[in-house]
Amino acid sequence: MQTILVTGGAGFIGANFITYFLDSNKEYNIVNLDALTYAGSLNNLKEVENSERYIFVKGDICDKNLVEKLFDEYRFSAVIHFAAESHVDNSITNPEAFVSTNVLGTFTLLDVARNFWLESPNTFKNGFEKARFHHISTDEVYGTLDDTGLFTEKTPYAPNSPYSASKASSDFLVRSYFHTYGMNVVTTNCSNNYGPKQHDEKLIPTIIRNAILGNEIPIYGDGKNIRDWLYVLDHCKGIELVFKTGKSGETYNIGGNNERNNLYIANRICSILDKIHPKLTSYKEQITFVEDRAGHDFRYAIDASKITKELAWKASENFESGIEKTVQWYLKKYQ
Ligand SMILES: NC(=O)c1ccc[n+]([C@@H]2O[C@H](COP(=O)([O-])OP(=O)(O)OC[C@H]3O[C@@H](n4cnc5c(N)ncnc54)[C@H](O)[C@@H]3O)[C@@H](O)[C@H]2O)c1
């Protein structure tokens, strides 16, 4: 049995990951360290709360004493690090929290793991030769694209928001622990996720909730901003694959090749609701354009050929199939 430290597991992707991973990997225990900020909820972990292979610890990844205590107690063989401040809009109004959690928190985890796993640079302590640090990151570190082109693992970093800048900083810290100390690290940079358990503040839950409640459905600017959407379970499976088989020191882009603009997404969700939850008029009439986000990146799109070719990853859902499931899930939640 191995015990992994998962951080931020009460949030959207972390909770989906823990639920999936514990079920399909019976040889692992998971300790979930999460501060339960506004973005985290233990309701996201109902499926595993009684599992003997799951322990929840409420705490901050910046708290070095706590992280050291957990390493001493559970002797983690790996860290999978999801915890972050993750909402771009909040990073515009309160960037400090992003630097604290995303930069200093990642540093704290890396450094405690280094001291626990390594005698000295490139020399692992007995029993920790395979100990791995998997950092979960975003495609937003690459900046923005015009109408054409894709982000590859070689695209130079050019973050544009305090959120993406803090994630880029954390990616660089992870990279440096590989090059300087020989720590066994992997980083995955994923495109926009959607699916069950995402916080109300994010785009897709916001569209579905406002539609159902009869409110205006707010769309930034002209609605033409494009993101490359990936169903959360496909992301979780990509993380599992990289965690188990990815090459140390490498980064892997994960994306579903599903570019959609915000207006398309709003219209698609409204069409689904018109079909499965009809009312007298179409939900589309509630779509309203609002002032654009400051510094709004135009387009993100991922070239996922490296993880596809090297590790045989492939998304199971396309946007049309994934969004149907997602709308069904939120319809139950918001009704
Ligand atoms: N959501 C996406 O579309 C997306 C895409 C690519 C990458 N990512 C990355 O994936 C990771 C998870 O994203 P998410 O959407 O699940 O985020 P989320 O905001 O839903 O969840 C973040 C979790 O981290 C916890 N947390 C925050 N600060 C903490 C701290 N200081 N100590 C301990 N726990 C803390 C929160 O309580 C919450 O449970 C993040 O690193 C994010 O950058 C997200």
Short mmCIF file of C-alpha atoms and ligand atoms in Angstrom, two decimals, residues 7-16 32-41 44 56-63 81-87 97 100-102 105 135-140 163 167 170 188-194 197-199 201-202 229-230 232 235 239 254, ligand 1:
data_model
loop_
_atom_site.label_atom_id
_atom_site.label_comp_id
_atom_site.label_asym_id
_atom_site.label_seq_id
_atom_site.Cartn_x
_atom_site.Cartn_y
_atom_site.Cartn_z
CA THR A 7 -3.84 18.83 -2.09
CA GLY A 8 -6.97 20.78 -2.92
CA GLY A 9 -9.05 17.63 -3.15
CA ALA A 10 -12.25 19.33 -1.98
CA GLY A 11 -12.30 21.49 -5.11
CA PHE A 12 -13.70 20.71 -8.53
CA ILE A 13 -10.95 18.69 -10.23
CA GLY A 14 -9.36 17.33 -7.05
CA ALA A 15 -12.67 15.86 -5.83
CA ASN A 16 -13.39 14.27 -9.20
CA ASN A 32 -6.48 15.03 1.16
CA LEU A 33 -5.09 18.33 2.51
CA ASP A 34 -7.50 21.17 1.76
CA ALA A 35 -8.03 24.54 3.47
CA LEU A 36 -11.74 24.50 2.54
CA THR A 37 -11.66 28.02 1.14
CA TYR A 38 -14.90 29.28 -0.42
CA ALA A 39 -14.00 27.04 -3.41
CA GLY A 40 -13.77 23.73 -1.53
CA SER A 41 -16.61 21.64 -0.17
CA ASN A 44 -17.84 16.99 -3.28
CA PHE A 56 -9.29 14.35 5.10
CA VAL A 57 -7.11 16.98 6.76
CA LYS A 58 -8.27 20.59 6.89
CA GLY A 59 -5.25 22.84 6.54
CA ASP A 60 -3.25 25.28 4.47
CA ILE A 61 -0.51 24.14 2.07
CA CYS A 62 1.47 27.22 3.15
CA ASP A 63 1.64 25.86 6.72
CA HIS A 81 -0.89 18.98 -6.10
CA PHE A 82 -4.22 20.54 -7.13
CA ALA A 83 -4.65 23.20 -4.41
CA ALA A 84 -4.78 26.68 -5.87
CA GLU A 85 -6.70 29.87 -6.09
CA SER A 86 -8.19 29.17 -9.50
CA HIS A 87 -10.59 31.91 -10.61
CA ALA A 97 -4.12 35.25 -2.31
CA SER A 100 0.36 33.14 -1.45
CA THR A 101 -1.31 29.81 -2.29
CA ASN A 102 -0.12 29.21 -5.84
CA GLY A 105 2.11 27.07 -1.15
CA HIS A 135 2.01 19.41 -10.25
CA ILE A 136 -1.38 20.27 -11.78
CA SER A 137 -1.22 23.36 -13.95
CA THR A 138 -3.04 25.17 -16.70
CA ASP A 139 -2.69 26.12 -20.36
CA GLU A 140 -3.17 29.76 -19.31
CA TYR A 163 -3.77 33.83 -11.84
CA LYS A 167 0.63 29.29 -11.91
CA SER A 170 4.75 27.54 -9.55
CA THR A 188 0.44 18.63 -16.53
CA ASN A 189 -0.93 21.77 -18.21
CA CYS A 190 -4.59 21.33 -18.96
CA SER A 191 -7.16 23.35 -20.86
CA ASN A 192 -10.51 24.49 -19.40
CA ASN A 193 -12.35 21.73 -17.55
CA TYR A 194 -16.09 21.34 -17.14
CA LYS A 197 -18.84 19.59 -8.91
CA GLN A 198 -17.45 22.80 -10.42
CA HIS A 199 -17.92 25.92 -8.28
CA GLU A 201 -18.66 31.03 -10.00
CA LYS A 202 -17.28 29.39 -13.17
CA TRP A 229 -12.94 22.41 -23.25
CA LEU A 230 -12.17 19.08 -21.59
CA VAL A 232 -13.17 16.67 -16.04
CA HIS A 235 -8.51 15.21 -17.29
CA ILE A 239 -3.40 12.87 -14.62
CA ILE A 254 -3.84 17.83 -21.77
N1 LIG B 1 -10.72 24.34 -13.55
C1 LIG B 1 -10.01 24.32 -14.66
O1 LIG B 1 -10.58 24.48 -15.77
C2 LIG B 1 -8.53 24.09 -14.63
C3 LIG B 1 -7.85 23.89 -15.84
C4 LIG B 1 -6.48 23.61 -15.80
C5 LIG B 1 -5.82 23.55 -14.59
N2 LIG B 1 -6.49 23.77 -13.43
C6 LIG B 1 -5.74 23.66 -12.17
O2 LIG B 1 -6.27 22.53 -11.49
C7 LIG B 1 -6.19 22.72 -10.08
C8 LIG B 1 -7.56 22.51 -9.46
O3 LIG B 1 -8.49 23.43 -10.07
P1 LIG B 1 -10.00 23.46 -9.61
O4 LIG B 1 -10.78 24.03 -10.74
O5 LIG B 1 -10.39 22.16 -9.05
O6 LIG B 1 -9.93 24.55 -8.45
P2 LIG B 1 -10.98 24.86 -7.30
O7 LIG B 1 -10.89 26.33 -7.08
O8 LIG B 1 -12.31 24.26 -7.60
O9 LIG B 1 -10.41 24.08 -6.03
C9 LIG B 1 -9.26 24.49 -5.37
C10 LIG B 1 -9.19 23.75 -4.03
O10 LIG B 1 -7.97 24.15 -3.38
C11 LIG B 1 -8.25 24.44 -2.03
N3 LIG B 1 -7.28 25.45 -1.57
C12 LIG B 1 -7.16 26.73 -1.98
N4 LIG B 1 -6.16 27.33 -1.32
C13 LIG B 1 -5.62 26.40 -0.47
C14 LIG B 1 -4.56 26.41 0.45
N5 LIG B 1 -3.82 27.51 0.67
N6 LIG B 1 -4.27 25.26 1.13
C15 LIG B 1 -5.01 24.14 0.92
N7 LIG B 1 -6.04 24.09 0.06
C16 LIG B 1 -6.34 25.19 -0.63
C17 LIG B 1 -9.69 24.97 -2.03
O11 LIG B 1 -10.30 24.86 -0.75
C18 LIG B 1 -10.34 24.09 -3.09
O12 LIG B 1 -10.86 22.91 -2.50
C19 LIG B 1 -5.64 24.13 -9.89
O13 LIG B 1 -4.26 24.03 -9.62
C20 LIG B 1 -5.88 24.82 -11.22
O14 LIG B 1 -4.92 25.80 -11.47
C21 LIG B 1 -7.83 24.03 -13.42
#
